[in-house]
Amino acid sequence: ACSPRSISQTDIRGDIMPAYDRIDRISEEIRRNVDKIIREDVRDPRIDGTWSLVRAEATRDLRYCKIRVSILESDKRAPMMDALKKASGFIRRELSHRMMLRYTPELLFELDVNIEYAAHINELLRAAAHGGVVRLRHRRETLEDYFMRFYKEDKTFGGVA
């Protein structure tokens, strides 16, 4: 039996590189190529505005690749995600022409809202620094009231939606 270290490669300095680095490199190359394909070859009017492919995560067997898309304009999110899902077969075929892989992964597009979430947290921190009053949804409430409402609405915390 081979240990994971024995099947790993070494880098230029002679340090051992784990086998999963290959998947990370392939994922990044997939992200770059898919971005280029969408910008240059996909002709769908729903794909416009300010957007970015944040990350691509290929599975170890390269059968699937989850691509996280960040879209700045909230009103364009749903139409663009629909357009990307409809064009995923075309994008996959174009990707197979650009990359020499045994299997071209099936592309799964997911909306990434981390930038919006970070802006929301930044607003909460700014409110906490200025007296603990949050102005959200056109009403004023204290941070304690906001978090209690959030706790009650969020199912991950056991609240009732």
Short mmCIF file of C-alpha atoms in Angstrom, two decimals:
data_model
loop_
_atom_site.label_atom_id
_atom_site.label_comp_id
_atom_site.label_asym_id
_atom_site.label_seq_id
_atom_site.Cartn_x
_atom_site.Cartn_y
_atom_site.Cartn_z
CA ALA A 1 0.00 0.00 0.00
CA CYS A 2 1.24 3.44 -0.90
CA SER A 3 1.00 6.28 1.53
CA PRO A 4 -0.37 9.61 0.22
CA ARG A 5 3.12 11.08 0.49
CA SER A 6 4.58 8.49 -1.85
CA ILE A 7 2.19 9.38 -4.68
CA SER A 8 2.63 13.12 -4.22
CA GLN A 9 4.90 15.15 -6.45
CA THR A 10 7.66 17.49 -5.45
CA ASP A 11 7.84 21.15 -6.39
CA ILE A 12 10.85 23.12 -7.63
CA ARG A 13 12.36 23.44 -4.15
CA GLY A 14 11.99 19.69 -3.54
CA ASP A 15 9.13 20.12 -1.05
CA ILE A 16 6.40 17.50 -1.23
CA MET A 17 3.18 18.76 -2.82
CA PRO A 18 -0.03 17.01 -1.81
CA ALA A 19 -2.00 15.33 -4.59
CA TYR A 20 -4.97 17.68 -4.10
CA ASP A 21 -2.89 20.62 -5.38
CA ARG A 22 -3.46 19.20 -8.87
CA ILE A 23 -7.23 19.51 -8.42
CA ASP A 24 -6.81 23.09 -7.18
CA ARG A 25 -4.72 23.98 -10.23
CA ILE A 26 -7.25 22.37 -12.56
CA SER A 27 -10.11 24.15 -10.77
CA GLU A 28 -8.42 27.52 -11.24
CA GLU A 29 -7.76 26.76 -14.91
CA ILE A 30 -11.42 25.78 -15.35
CA ARG A 31 -12.47 29.06 -13.70
CA ARG A 32 -10.27 31.11 -16.05
CA ASN A 33 -11.47 29.28 -19.17
CA VAL A 34 -15.15 29.37 -18.22
CA ASP A 35 -14.87 33.11 -17.52
CA LYS A 36 -13.34 33.64 -20.96
CA ILE A 37 -15.98 31.47 -22.65
CA ILE A 38 -18.85 33.33 -20.98
CA ARG A 39 -17.44 36.75 -21.79
CA GLU A 40 -16.48 35.97 -25.42
CA ASP A 41 -18.64 33.13 -26.74
CA VAL A 42 -21.96 33.01 -24.88
CA ARG A 43 -24.49 35.23 -26.65
CA ASP A 44 -27.33 35.62 -24.17
CA PRO A 45 -28.75 39.09 -23.40
CA ARG A 46 -29.43 38.03 -19.79
CA ILE A 47 -25.68 37.77 -19.17
CA ASP A 48 -24.71 41.38 -18.57
CA GLY A 49 -23.91 43.76 -15.77
CA THR A 50 -21.13 43.45 -13.25
CA TRP A 51 -20.31 39.85 -12.40
CA SER A 52 -17.37 37.66 -11.53
CA LEU A 53 -16.60 33.98 -11.29
CA VAL A 54 -15.28 33.87 -7.74
CA ARG A 55 -14.23 30.25 -7.42
CA ALA A 56 -14.40 26.88 -9.14
CA GLU A 57 -14.30 23.67 -7.12
CA ALA A 58 -13.77 20.48 -9.11
CA THR A 59 -14.36 17.11 -7.50
CA ARG A 60 -11.39 14.77 -7.19
CA ASP A 61 -12.67 12.56 -10.02
CA LEU A 62 -13.27 15.67 -12.23
CA ARG A 63 -16.87 14.66 -12.96
CA TYR A 64 -18.39 17.83 -11.50
CA CYS A 65 -17.24 21.40 -11.00
CA LYS A 66 -19.12 23.89 -8.83
CA ILE A 67 -18.61 27.44 -10.06
CA ARG A 68 -19.50 30.30 -7.71
CA VAL A 69 -20.79 33.43 -9.46
CA SER A 70 -20.97 36.84 -7.79
CA ILE A 71 -23.42 39.26 -9.43
CA LEU A 72 -23.44 42.85 -8.20
CA GLU A 73 -26.91 43.94 -9.38
CA SER A 74 -29.56 42.08 -7.38
CA ASP A 75 -32.23 42.46 -10.09
CA LYS A 76 -30.01 40.65 -12.65
CA ARG A 77 -29.14 37.67 -10.45
CA ALA A 78 -32.02 35.31 -11.23
CA PRO A 79 -32.05 35.88 -15.02
CA MET A 80 -28.28 35.52 -15.27
CA MET A 81 -28.21 32.34 -13.18
CA ASP A 82 -30.95 30.88 -15.42
CA ALA A 83 -28.95 31.84 -18.52
CA LEU A 84 -25.78 30.22 -17.13
CA LYS A 85 -27.63 27.02 -16.26
CA LYS A 86 -29.15 26.90 -19.76
CA ALA A 87 -25.75 27.52 -21.38
CA SER A 88 -23.83 25.05 -19.19
CA GLY A 89 -23.81 22.36 -21.91
CA PHE A 90 -22.39 24.78 -24.46
CA ILE A 91 -19.83 26.07 -21.97
CA ARG A 92 -18.82 22.50 -21.09
CA ARG A 93 -18.31 21.63 -24.78
CA GLU A 94 -16.20 24.74 -25.35
CA LEU A 95 -14.22 23.93 -22.21
CA SER A 96 -13.50 20.45 -23.55
CA HIS A 97 -11.94 22.03 -26.67
CA ARG A 98 -9.71 24.31 -24.60
CA MET A 99 -8.53 21.91 -21.89
CA MET A 100 -7.03 18.49 -22.37
CA LEU A 101 -8.71 16.45 -19.65
CA ARG A 102 -9.90 12.87 -19.69
CA TYR A 103 -13.29 14.03 -18.42
CA THR A 104 -14.71 17.49 -18.85
CA PRO A 105 -16.63 18.12 -15.65
CA GLU A 106 -20.32 18.90 -15.55
CA LEU A 107 -20.61 22.58 -14.59
CA LEU A 108 -22.86 23.54 -11.69
CA PHE A 109 -23.33 27.29 -11.26
CA GLU A 110 -24.10 28.67 -7.79
CA LEU A 111 -24.81 32.22 -6.73
CA ASP A 112 -22.18 33.62 -4.36
CA VAL A 113 -23.46 36.31 -1.98
CA ASN A 114 -20.37 36.62 0.22
CA ILE A 115 -19.67 40.19 -0.94
CA GLU A 116 -23.22 41.26 -0.11
CA TYR A 117 -23.01 39.46 3.24
CA ALA A 118 -19.69 41.17 4.03
CA ALA A 119 -21.25 44.57 3.27
CA HIS A 120 -24.16 43.70 5.57
CA ILE A 121 -21.80 42.70 8.41
CA ASN A 122 -19.78 45.88 7.81
CA GLU A 123 -22.98 47.91 8.20
CA LEU A 124 -23.78 46.10 11.46
CA LEU A 125 -20.28 46.73 12.83
CA ARG A 126 -20.48 50.39 11.85
CA ALA A 127 -23.85 50.64 13.63
CA ALA A 128 -22.42 48.97 16.73
CA ALA A 129 -19.58 51.48 16.78
CA HIS A 130 -22.06 54.38 16.64
CA GLY A 131 -24.40 53.51 19.46
CA GLY A 132 -25.86 50.18 18.45
CA VAL A 133 -28.74 51.40 16.28
CA VAL A 134 -29.22 49.66 12.94
CA ARG A 135 -31.16 51.18 10.05
CA LEU A 136 -32.33 48.27 7.92
CA ARG A 137 -35.46 47.80 5.86
CA HIS A 138 -36.40 51.45 6.46
CA ARG A 139 -36.77 51.09 10.20
CA ARG A 140 -34.57 51.68 13.19
CA GLU A 141 -33.91 48.94 15.69
CA THR A 142 -31.26 48.14 18.24
CA LEU A 143 -28.67 45.50 17.49
CA GLU A 144 -30.18 43.27 20.15
CA ASP A 145 -33.63 43.51 18.51
CA TYR A 146 -32.10 42.86 15.09
CA PHE A 147 -30.25 39.74 16.21
CA MET A 148 -33.31 38.43 18.04
CA ARG A 149 -35.38 38.87 14.85
CA PHE A 150 -32.62 37.22 12.83
CA TYR A 151 -32.46 34.33 15.31
CA LYS A 152 -36.21 33.76 15.10
CA GLU A 153 -36.30 33.89 11.28
CA ASP A 154 -33.23 31.77 10.55
CA LYS A 155 -33.96 28.03 10.40
CA THR A 156 -30.31 27.11 10.91
CA PHE A 157 -30.59 28.46 14.46
CA GLY A 158 -33.79 26.55 15.10
CA GLY A 159 -36.07 29.52 14.62
CA VAL A 160 -39.46 29.51 12.95
CA ALA A 161 -39.60 31.13 9.52
#
